[in-house]
Structure formats: C-alpha cells, structure tokens
C-alpha cells in the first residue's frame, strides 16, 4: 500500500480568499456570516448565510468557461488553482503527467432553476444557451475542471450530502494507496446563491438568530438553533509519497486514515452510532489509538440533535483522553458539500502553523459535550494527528485522519 | 434598419459578446473562425440574436452561412 500525502491546499470561503487570509481568520476566530437580502425577498425564514469575498469573473475565467462553470464551479476553480500552485504543479506539468480529479458536489440549484425559467418563458430549449448543460449536471465541478486543466487521470464527482467532499478526499487517497492513481486534485464546492439549499430553510434547518448573524452558528452551545448555510471552494492536492519525493514537493501532511459508515435509520436525524463507527474505522485504518489524536475538527453544524449525537460519539470514542475538539463551522457556517474538504484545508493549516482554531460562540456548553475539550480561543499547540468528521443527510458518514510528516 | 446599420450592429454585438476586436472585421470574413466559435457557440449566437434583434433563429438557419455577409443576408431576410 502506498502512502498518501498532501502537497497543496486551496480555499475560497466566507473567512477568506486563499490560505493566507483563511489561516489568519482561523487564528482570530473571525465569523464569515451575514444576511442575504435576496433570501429575505424570496421569503426565507432565515436569511443568514456565509458571505463570500467579491470576485470579478472576467479576471478569473475566459468567456467560454464563464458560460460553463456554475457559481460554485468558479469557486472550485480558484481553490484548485491555488492548491496546484502551492504544490508546485504548473500547466506544463499538468500536460506532461497524469493527474486525476475527484470533487464533492450535491447540487447546482441556480443553474437548474434559471435554465428552466428560460424554457418556461421562451417555450424553446435552445434559449438556455450552450453553457447551461455543463452547469446543471452533478459532475459539473470535475467535468469542467478536467477540461480546463487538461487532466488525463480519473475524473468524477461524489454526491453524499454534507460528507461529499470528505468522501472525495477519502476515495482519492484510496485510489492512490492502491496504486490505481499517483496524483489527484480533490475537494469540493458549494454554491451560496439565494436558491441554494432553499428547501433546507423550508424544513427549519437554519438558525433564526437574525439579530446576531455572527453569533448564529454556535456548535455545541446550549443556545444553538440550527445551521447557517455557507459555501465556497476547497481543494487538496494529494499524491503518493513517491510522487511527492520525486517532484521534490513540500509535504504538508499525510492522509493516514479514512473511515466510512451509513447510519441507515433516518433521512435527517443523525445517530451517534454511525459517526462513532466511521471515526473508529478511520483510526483503525490509520493504525492509531484515540489517545494519539491531538485535535478533532468536528462536523458539528450547530443543530440541536446533530451536535448532541456527535458529542456523544466523541465522548465514547475518547473516553479517558481529551483531545481538543472544535467546529470551524462556528466561524464559516456549514459549507455543506464542500465542508469535508474545507475542513481538511483548515486542519492542515492549523497543523502547519501549530495552533488550534477556536469554537467561537460557545457560551454555555451542551451537557452532552461536558467532557469534550472545546477551546473558545485559539490555542497555540503543535498538532501531529487530526481527526476530521463529516456527516450527511441519509446517514452517510466519513472520517479522515491526517498526520504531520 | 438599413443594411449598413445592421452590418455594424451585428458585427459589434457579436464581437462584444465573443470578446474579439471588431475594428478589422469585414463582411467577407468567415464568421466562425473570426469569432473563434465552435458548434456549441452557435447556440449562443441564436440567443444573442433573439435578445438584440428580436429574431428567432435555429441551428438549421445557419446552413449556407459562412461569412458575416451571409449572416447579414440571413438576418435581413428574417427581419422583413
């Protein structure tokens, strides 16, 4: 089995454009949450959302690409470009070597809705234009990026709700471990437009703390009342250790464990058993005991039941030991399809810089999280092993373990 | 709309939409090569023409259209 390492990171999120801005925000505990007037106008219960940095599309993509990339495709493109640059992979290397792509994605709502609106208005499908078809498909991220970058390796997208991009990284690592691929750029992206996850609002999944947007996402706090949707793009360059050494790339971390499970009980209500199994399997896969884990980047989305059940699973797994646990969603909101990848980016940055990002807005801990060691301010600490959790609707659970090398 | 006016508007509209310089485009220039279009882009040409000229074309409309002059002739015939 080959060893799998991370050599590049890319991130565009509500707490910054690029790793330099994001690592600063993580240290400072800066919230990226605000309000969306467009959501108010559409009749949302909650207009809370992650607010992304402004970008000029013409500075980023040519005309044809702008037509074919969905909103979150652009975010993915930016993140992938940054990760490749950090990994020291330029266009000439992309052309001469086989690199794959696996991206997590589970919707492209705006493109679908706007396309159908045109068809209804014009009663003529051609007025949707040439690019819509490449925006609406669930593989929009991997499809467009593979062509833009001229990739020749594996190319597909993973749909697994809020664990989509965690599975994307896990699957990429699995393919490299087995020798099927040497290098894969992986990650995920999430649209934040007013159509995105609108039905989540309909089932009362979002926080209603409208008077305090930046305090609305409060994982593990007794006053939490729902998640805050957010998004952006996140990318991780992974490759075999041999490939990284051969390229003389800087190795940022090693992916040592991937654990999966499906709870199989309810579409939206999470269990504690399923996540526990995924975490246990990830640690077993890594060949480490719970005591070796320095930091857990929790899935905790700020929902009453989800956080409580994850806290229960963490308390059981880490009985007798107290790694630091925080949910970066307290700052970013829930980045949904992109969360698994963005949280590996955040965790790797913490590992590189020697600190643990705070779980902001934790004022009174949920009794179920009583034994968890949750910092509310950044902690300066060298961390060698991180466990990162992602769980999704339908009970799909993923856990990844990364290690300093 | 006079033919000269139509020619100018068509070339300027297409050049702007497809991000090429319209300055040196002549009526005898090949449409697709000059604008860098492939067959998928022709769908967008249909959208652009409907939006800017109110004329509904289809992919089949472009049979025999090679140059800008051909396209102008097509458009003129549909605007009558």
Coordinates of C-alpha atoms in Angstrom, one line a residue:
Chain A
X1 CA 0.0 0.0 0.0
X2 CA 1.3 3.4 -1.0
X3 CA 1.5 6.3 1.5
X4 CA -0.6 9.3 0.5
X5 CA 0.5 12.9 1.2
X6 CA -1.0 16.4 0.8
X7 CA 1.2 18.8 -1.1
X8 CA -1.2 21.7 -1.9
X9 CA -4.2 23.5 -0.4
X10 CA -6.6 25.9 -1.9
X11 CA -9.5 27.7 -0.3
X12 CA -12.1 30.3 -1.1
X13 CA -14.6 30.7 1.7
X14 CA -16.5 33.1 3.9
X15 CA -13.4 33.6 6.1
X16 CA -11.1 34.5 3.3
X17 CA -9.8 34.2 -0.3
X18 CA -6.8 32.0 -0.2
X19 CA -4.8 30.2 2.5
X20 CA -3.1 33.3 3.9
X21 CA -6.4 35.1 4.6
X22 CA -8.0 32.0 5.9
X23 CA -5.2 31.0 8.3
X24 CA -5.4 34.5 9.8
X25 CA -9.2 34.3 10.2
X26 CA -8.9 30.9 11.9
X27 CA -6.5 32.2 14.4
X28 CA -8.6 35.3 15.1
X29 CA -11.9 33.4 15.3
X30 CA -13.4 35.6 12.7
X31 CA -17.0 34.9 11.6
X32 CA -17.9 35.0 7.9
X33 CA -21.7 35.1 8.5
X34 CA -24.1 37.8 7.4
X35 CA -27.5 38.3 5.9
X36 CA -28.8 37.9 2.4
X37 CA -31.5 40.4 1.2
X38 CA -32.2 38.1 -1.8
X39 CA -33.2 35.4 0.7
X40 CA -35.5 37.9 2.5
X41 CA -37.1 38.8 -0.8
X42 CA -37.7 35.1 -1.6
X43 CA -39.5 34.5 1.7
X44 CA -36.9 32.6 3.5
X45 CA -37.5 32.1 7.2
X46 CA -33.8 32.7 7.8
X47 CA -31.7 35.0 5.6
X48 CA -28.5 34.0 7.4
X49 CA -25.6 32.9 5.1
X50 CA -21.9 32.9 4.7
X51 CA -20.8 36.0 2.9
X52 CA -18.1 35.3 0.3
X53 CA -15.4 37.7 -0.8
X54 CA -16.2 39.6 -4.0
X55 CA -14.6 38.4 -7.2
X56 CA -14.6 39.6 -10.8
X57 CA -15.3 36.6 -13.0
X58 CA -13.6 38.2 -16.0
X59 CA -10.4 38.2 -14.1
X60 CA -10.6 34.5 -13.4
X61 CA -12.2 32.7 -16.4
X62 CA -12.4 33.2 -20.2
X63 CA -15.8 33.7 -21.9
X64 CA -16.4 30.1 -22.7
X65 CA -15.6 28.9 -19.2
X66 CA -17.8 31.6 -17.7
X67 CA -20.7 30.1 -19.6
X68 CA -19.9 26.6 -18.5
X69 CA -18.9 27.0 -14.9
X70 CA -21.7 27.2 -12.3
X71 CA -21.3 29.6 -9.4
X72 CA -19.6 27.1 -7.2
X73 CA -17.5 25.8 -10.2
X74 CA -15.8 29.2 -10.2
X75 CA -15.0 28.8 -6.5
X76 CA -13.7 25.3 -7.1
X77 CA -11.5 26.5 -10.0
X78 CA -10.0 29.2 -7.8
X79 CA -9.3 26.7 -5.0
X80 CA -7.8 24.1 -7.3
X81 CA -5.6 26.7 -9.0
X82 CA -4.3 27.7 -5.6
X83 CA -3.7 24.1 -4.5
X84 CA -1.8 23.3 -7.7
X85 CA 0.3 26.4 -7.3
X86 CA 1.2 25.6 -3.7
X87 CA 2.0 22.0 -4.8
X88 CA 4.4 23.4 -7.5
X89 CA 2.4 21.9 -10.3
X90 CA 2.3 24.2 -13.4
X91 CA 0.5 23.9 -16.7
X92 CA 3.5 22.2 -18.3
X93 CA 3.5 19.6 -15.5
X94 CA -0.3 19.0 -15.9
X95 CA 0.2 18.5 -19.6
X96 CA 3.1 16.0 -19.3
X97 CA 1.8 14.0 -16.3
X98 CA -1.4 12.1 -15.4
X99 CA -3.4 13.8 -12.7
X100 CA -6.9 13.0 -11.7
X101 CA -9.7 15.0 -10.1
X102 CA -12.4 14.0 -7.6
X103 CA -14.8 16.6 -6.4
X104 CA -17.6 16.6 -3.9
X105 CA -20.9 18.2 -5.0
X106 CA -24.5 17.6 -4.5
X107 CA -26.4 20.4 -6.3
X108 CA -26.3 23.1 -8.9
X109 CA -29.6 24.8 -8.0
X110 CA -29.2 28.2 -9.6
X111 CA -28.2 26.8 -13.0
X112 CA -31.2 24.4 -12.9
X113 CA -33.7 27.0 -11.8
X114 CA -32.5 29.7 -14.2
X115 CA -32.4 27.3 -17.1
X116 CA -36.0 26.1 -16.5
X117 CA -37.2 29.7 -16.1
X118 CA -35.9 30.5 -19.6
X119 CA -37.5 27.4 -21.1
X120 CA -40.9 28.3 -19.4
X121 CA -40.6 31.9 -20.7
X122 CA -39.5 31.2 -24.2
X123 CA -41.0 27.7 -24.7
X124 CA -37.8 27.0 -26.6
X125 CA -34.9 25.0 -25.1
X126 CA -32.2 26.5 -27.2
X127 CA -32.5 29.8 -25.4
X128 CA -31.0 28.2 -22.3
X129 CA -27.7 28.7 -24.2
X130 CA -24.7 26.4 -24.7
X131 CA -23.3 26.5 -21.2
X132 CA -26.2 25.5 -19.0
X133 CA -25.9 21.8 -19.6
X134 CA -22.4 21.9 -18.2
X135 CA -23.6 23.8 -15.1
X136 CA -26.6 21.7 -14.2
X137 CA -25.0 18.3 -14.1
X138 CA -23.9 17.0 -10.7
X139 CA -20.5 16.3 -12.1
X140 CA -20.2 20.0 -13.1
X141 CA -17.1 20.5 -11.0
X142 CA -15.0 17.6 -12.1
X143 CA -16.2 17.8 -15.7
X144 CA -15.3 21.5 -16.2
X145 CA -12.0 21.4 -14.2
X146 CA -10.8 18.3 -16.0
X147 CA -11.2 20.1 -19.4
X148 CA -9.9 23.4 -18.2
X149 CA -6.8 21.9 -16.7
X150 CA -6.3 19.2 -19.4
X151 CA -6.3 16.4 -16.9
X152 CA -5.8 12.8 -18.0
X153 CA -6.4 10.9 -14.8
X154 CA -9.5 9.7 -13.0
X155 CA -12.4 12.3 -13.1
X156 CA -15.7 12.1 -11.2
X157 CA -17.8 13.9 -8.6
X158 CA -19.0 12.5 -5.4
X159 CA -22.6 13.2 -4.1
X160 CA -23.0 12.3 -0.5
X161 CA -24.8 15.4 1.0
X162 CA -22.6 17.1 3.6
X163 CA -19.9 14.5 3.6
X164 CA -19.5 14.7 -0.2
X165 CA -16.0 16.2 -0.3
X166 CA -14.8 14.2 2.7
X167 CA -15.6 11.1 0.7
X168 CA -13.9 12.7 -2.4
X169 CA -10.7 13.0 -0.4
X170 CA -11.0 9.6 1.1
X171 CA -11.7 8.0 -2.3
X172 CA -8.7 9.9 -3.8
X173 CA -6.5 8.6 -1.0
X174 CA -7.8 5.0 -1.6
X175 CA -7.1 5.1 -5.3
X176 CA -3.5 6.4 -4.7
X177 CA -2.9 3.9 -1.9
X178 CA -3.9 1.0 -4.2
X179 CA -1.6 2.3 -7.0
X180 CA -4.5 3.0 -9.4
X181 CA -3.6 6.7 -9.5
X182 CA -0.5 8.6 -8.4
X183 CA -1.8 12.2 -8.1
X184 CA -5.3 13.5 -7.7
X185 CA -6.6 17.0 -7.1
X186 CA -9.6 16.7 -4.9
X187 CA -12.0 18.8 -2.9
X188 CA -15.5 20.3 -3.2
X189 CA -17.5 23.4 -3.7
X190 CA -20.8 24.8 -2.5
X191 CA -23.0 27.5 -4.1
X192 CA -24.3 30.3 -1.8
X193 CA -26.8 32.0 -4.1
X194 CA -30.4 32.6 -2.9
X195 CA -31.6 29.3 -4.5
X196 CA -29.0 27.2 -2.8
X197 CA -30.4 24.8 -0.2
X198 CA -33.6 26.7 -0.1
X199 CA -35.6 23.6 0.8
X200 CA -33.4 23.3 3.9
X201 CA -34.9 26.6 5.1
X202 CA -38.3 25.1 4.4
X203 CA -37.7 22.2 6.8
X204 CA -36.5 24.7 9.5
X205 CA -32.8 23.6 9.4
X206 CA -31.4 27.1 9.6
X207 CA -30.7 29.2 12.6
X208 CA -33.2 32.0 13.3
X209 CA -30.7 34.2 15.2
X210 CA -31.2 37.0 12.8
X211 CA -30.4 39.8 15.2
X212 CA -26.9 38.4 15.7
X213 CA -25.7 36.9 12.5
X214 CA -22.2 36.3 13.6
X215 CA -23.3 34.5 16.7
X216 CA -25.8 32.3 14.9
X217 CA -23.5 29.4 14.2
X218 CA -22.7 28.1 17.7
X219 CA -21.9 24.4 17.6
X220 CA -22.1 22.6 21.0
X221 CA -23.7 25.7 22.7
X222 CA -26.9 25.1 24.5
X223 CA -28.4 28.1 22.7
X224 CA -27.8 26.7 19.2
X225 CA -30.9 26.6 17.0
X226 CA -29.8 25.4 13.6
X227 CA -27.1 25.6 11.0
X228 CA -26.1 28.6 8.9
X229 CA -25.6 27.8 5.2
X230 CA -22.3 28.8 3.6
X231 CA -20.0 27.8 0.8
X232 CA -17.1 28.5 -1.5
X233 CA -14.5 26.1 -2.8
X234 CA -11.8 24.0 -1.3
X235 CA -9.1 21.9 -2.9
X236 CA -6.4 19.5 -1.7
X237 CA -3.6 18.1 -3.9
X238 CA -2.9 14.5 -2.9
X239 CA -0.3 12.2 -4.3
X240 CA 1.8 9.2 -3.4
X241 CA 4.7 9.8 -1.2
X242 CA 7.0 8.6 -4.0
X243 CA 5.5 11.1 -6.4
X244 CA 5.9 14.0 -3.9
X245 CA 9.5 13.0 -3.2
X246 CA 10.3 12.6 -6.9
X247 CA 8.9 16.1 -7.6
X248 CA 10.7 17.4 -4.5
X249 CA 7.4 18.9 -3.4
X250 CA 6.9 20.2 0.1
X251 CA 4.8 17.7 2.1
X252 CA 2.2 19.4 4.2
X253 CA 0.6 16.3 5.8
X254 CA -0.1 12.6 5.3
X255 CA -3.6 11.1 4.9
X256 CA -3.4 8.1 7.1
X257 CA -7.0 7.1 7.8
X258 CA -10.4 7.0 6.1
X259 CA -13.4 5.6 7.8
X260 CA -17.0 5.3 6.5
X261 CA -20.4 4.2 7.7
X262 CA -24.0 4.7 7.0
X263 CA -26.5 5.2 9.8
X264 CA -29.4 3.9 7.7
X265 CA -32.1 4.9 10.1
X266 CA -33.5 8.3 9.1
X267 CA -33.0 10.9 6.3
X268 CA -32.3 13.8 8.6
X269 CA -31.9 12.7 12.2
X270 CA -28.3 11.6 12.8
X271 CA -27.4 8.8 15.1
X272 CA -24.3 8.7 17.4
X273 CA -23.5 5.0 16.4
X274 CA -22.9 5.8 12.7
X275 CA -20.5 8.6 13.3
X276 CA -18.8 6.6 16.0
X277 CA -18.3 3.7 13.6
X278 CA -16.8 5.9 10.9
X279 CA -14.4 7.6 13.4
X280 CA -13.3 4.2 14.9
X281 CA -12.7 2.8 11.4
X282 CA -10.7 5.9 10.4
X283 CA -8.5 5.4 13.5
X284 CA -8.1 1.7 12.8
X285 CA -7.2 2.4 9.2
X286 CA -4.5 4.8 10.5
X287 CA -3.3 2.2 13.0
X288 CA -3.6 4.6 15.9
X289 CA -5.3 4.7 19.2
X290 CA -7.7 7.5 20.2
X291 CA -5.0 8.8 22.7
X292 CA -2.8 9.7 19.8
X293 CA -5.3 12.3 18.4
X294 CA -4.4 15.9 19.2
X295 CA -7.3 17.6 17.6
X296 CA -10.8 16.7 16.2
X297 CA -12.3 19.0 13.6
X298 CA -15.9 18.2 14.5
X299 CA -18.7 18.0 12.0
X300 CA -21.0 19.9 14.5
X301 CA -23.2 22.2 12.4
X302 CA -25.0 24.0 15.2
X303 CA -28.1 21.8 15.0
X304 CA -29.6 20.7 18.4
X305 CA -29.7 17.0 17.7
X306 CA -26.7 16.6 15.4
X307 CA -24.2 18.3 17.7
X308 CA -25.5 16.3 20.7
X309 CA -25.2 13.0 19.0
X310 CA -21.7 13.8 17.7
X311 CA -20.7 14.9 21.2
X312 CA -22.0 11.5 22.5
X313 CA -20.0 9.7 19.8
X314 CA -16.8 11.7 20.6
X315 CA -17.2 11.2 24.3
X316 CA -17.5 7.4 23.8
X317 CA -14.5 7.3 21.4
X318 CA -12.3 9.5 23.5
X319 CA -13.3 8.2 27.0
X320 CA -10.2 8.6 29.1
X321 CA -8.5 11.1 26.8
X322 CA -9.3 14.7 25.9
X323 CA -8.1 15.9 22.5
X324 CA -9.0 19.4 21.6
X325 CA -12.3 19.5 19.7
X326 CA -13.7 22.4 17.7
X327 CA -16.1 23.1 14.9
X328 CA -14.8 25.6 12.4
X329 CA -18.4 25.9 11.3
X330 CA -18.8 28.3 14.2
X331 CA -16.9 30.8 12.0
X332 CA -17.6 29.6 8.5
X333 CA -21.2 28.4 8.8
X334 CA -21.9 25.0 7.3
X335 CA -20.1 24.7 3.9
X336 CA -22.2 21.6 3.1
X337 CA -20.9 19.7 0.0
X338 CA -17.5 21.5 0.4
X339 CA -17.2 21.1 4.2
X340 CA -15.2 17.9 4.3
X341 CA -12.6 19.4 2.0
X342 CA -12.5 22.9 3.5
X343 CA -12.1 21.4 7.0
X344 CA -9.1 19.3 5.9
X345 CA -7.7 22.6 4.5
X346 CA -8.4 24.4 7.8
X347 CA -7.0 21.5 9.8
X348 CA -3.8 21.2 7.7
X349 CA -3.2 24.9 8.1
X350 CA -3.5 24.6 11.8
X351 CA -1.1 21.6 11.7
X352 CA 1.4 23.6 9.6
X353 CA 1.2 26.7 11.8
X354 CA 0.9 25.0 15.2
X355 CA -2.4 26.2 16.5
X356 CA -6.0 25.1 17.1
X357 CA -8.8 27.3 15.8
X358 CA -11.5 28.2 18.4
X359 CA -15.0 27.1 18.5
X360 CA -16.5 30.6 18.7
X361 CA -19.9 31.4 20.1
X362 CA -19.6 28.7 22.7
X363 CA -21.0 30.4 25.8
X364 CA -22.7 27.5 27.6
X365 CA -21.7 24.0 26.7
X366 CA -24.3 21.4 25.9
X367 CA -24.3 18.9 28.8
X368 CA -23.8 16.1 26.3
X369 CA -20.5 17.8 25.4
X370 CA -19.4 18.2 29.0
X371 CA -16.3 16.0 28.7
X372 CA -15.1 17.5 25.4
X373 CA -12.2 19.8 25.5
X374 CA -13.5 22.7 23.3
X375 CA -11.4 25.8 23.1
X376 CA -13.2 29.1 22.7
X377 CA -10.0 31.0 21.9
X378 CA -7.2 29.9 19.6
X379 CA -4.7 27.6 21.3
X380 CA -1.0 27.6 20.3
X381 CA -0.1 24.0 20.2
X382 CA 1.8 21.7 17.9
X383 CA -0.6 19.1 16.5
X384 CA 0.5 15.9 14.9
X385 CA -2.7 14.0 14.3
X386 CA -6.1 15.4 13.4
X387 CA -9.4 13.6 13.0
X388 CA -11.9 15.4 10.7
X389 CA -15.6 14.4 10.7
X390 CA -18.3 14.9 8.0
X391 CA -21.8 13.5 8.2
X392 CA -24.7 14.0 5.8
X393 CA -28.4 13.5 5.2
X394 CA -29.3 9.9 4.6
X395 CA -26.8 8.9 7.3
X396 CA -23.7 9.0 5.2
X397 CA -20.6 9.3 7.5
X398 CA -17.0 9.9 6.7
X399 CA -14.0 10.5 8.9
X400 CA -10.4 11.3 7.8
X401 CA -7.2 11.2 9.8
X402 CA -4.2 13.3 8.8
X403 CA -0.8 13.3 10.3
X404 CA 2.2 15.6 10.4
X405 CA 5.1 14.1 8.5
Chain B
X1 CA -32.9 49.0 -40.3
X2 CA -30.6 49.9 -43.1
X3 CA -28.1 47.2 -44.2
X4 CA -25.1 49.3 -43.2
X5 CA -26.6 49.9 -39.8
X6 CA -27.5 46.2 -39.5
X7 CA -24.0 45.2 -40.5
X8 CA -22.4 47.5 -37.9
X9 CA -24.7 46.5 -35.1
X10 CA -24.4 42.7 -35.9
X11 CA -20.6 42.8 -36.0
X12 CA -20.3 45.0 -32.9
X13 CA -22.7 42.9 -31.0
X14 CA -21.1 39.6 -31.8
X15 CA -17.6 40.9 -31.3
X16 CA -18.6 42.2 -27.9
X17 CA -20.3 39.0 -26.8
X18 CA -17.5 36.8 -28.0
X19 CA -14.8 39.2 -26.8
X20 CA -12.9 39.9 -30.0
X21 CA -11.8 43.2 -31.5
X22 CA -14.4 44.4 -34.1
X23 CA -12.2 47.0 -35.7
X24 CA -10.9 45.0 -38.6
X25 CA -13.8 42.6 -39.1
X26 CA -15.0 42.7 -42.8
X27 CA -18.2 41.3 -44.2
X28 CA -16.3 38.8 -46.2
X29 CA -14.5 37.3 -43.2
X30 CA -15.5 33.8 -42.1
X31 CA -18.0 34.1 -39.1
X32 CA -16.9 31.1 -37.0
X33 CA -13.2 31.4 -37.4
X34 CA -13.2 35.2 -36.9
X35 CA -15.1 34.9 -33.7
X36 CA -13.5 31.7 -32.5
X37 CA -16.8 29.8 -32.5
X38 CA -17.4 26.0 -32.3
X39 CA -20.8 24.4 -32.9
X40 CA -21.8 24.8 -29.3
X41 CA -21.2 28.6 -29.5
X42 CA -23.8 28.7 -32.4
X43 CA -26.4 28.1 -29.7
X44 CA -25.3 31.3 -28.0
X45 CA -25.4 33.1 -31.3
X46 CA -29.1 32.2 -31.5
X47 CA -29.6 33.5 -28.0
X48 CA -27.7 36.8 -28.8
X49 CA -29.7 37.4 -32.0
X50 CA -33.0 36.9 -30.3
X51 CA -32.0 39.2 -27.5
X52 CA -30.6 42.0 -29.6
X53 CA -32.6 41.8 -32.9
X54 CA -35.8 40.0 -31.8
X55 CA -35.3 37.3 -34.5
X56 CA -35.7 33.7 -33.6
X57 CA -33.2 31.5 -35.4
X58 CA -32.4 27.8 -35.0
X59 CA -29.3 25.7 -35.6
X60 CA -30.7 24.8 -39.1
X61 CA -30.9 28.5 -40.0
X62 CA -27.1 28.6 -40.4
X63 CA -27.0 26.2 -43.3
X64 CA -25.0 28.0 -46.0
X65 CA -23.9 30.8 -43.7
X66 CA -20.1 31.1 -43.9
X67 CA -19.2 34.8 -43.8
X68 CA -20.6 37.8 -41.9
X69 CA -22.2 38.9 -45.2
X70 CA -24.0 35.6 -45.4
X71 CA -25.2 36.1 -41.8
X72 CA -26.4 39.7 -42.5
X73 CA -28.3 38.4 -45.5
X74 CA -30.0 35.8 -43.4
X75 CA -30.9 38.3 -40.7
X76 CA -32.2 40.8 -43.3
X77 CA -34.5 38.1 -44.8
X78 CA -35.9 37.3 -41.3
X79 CA -36.4 40.9 -40.4
X80 CA -38.5 41.7 -43.4

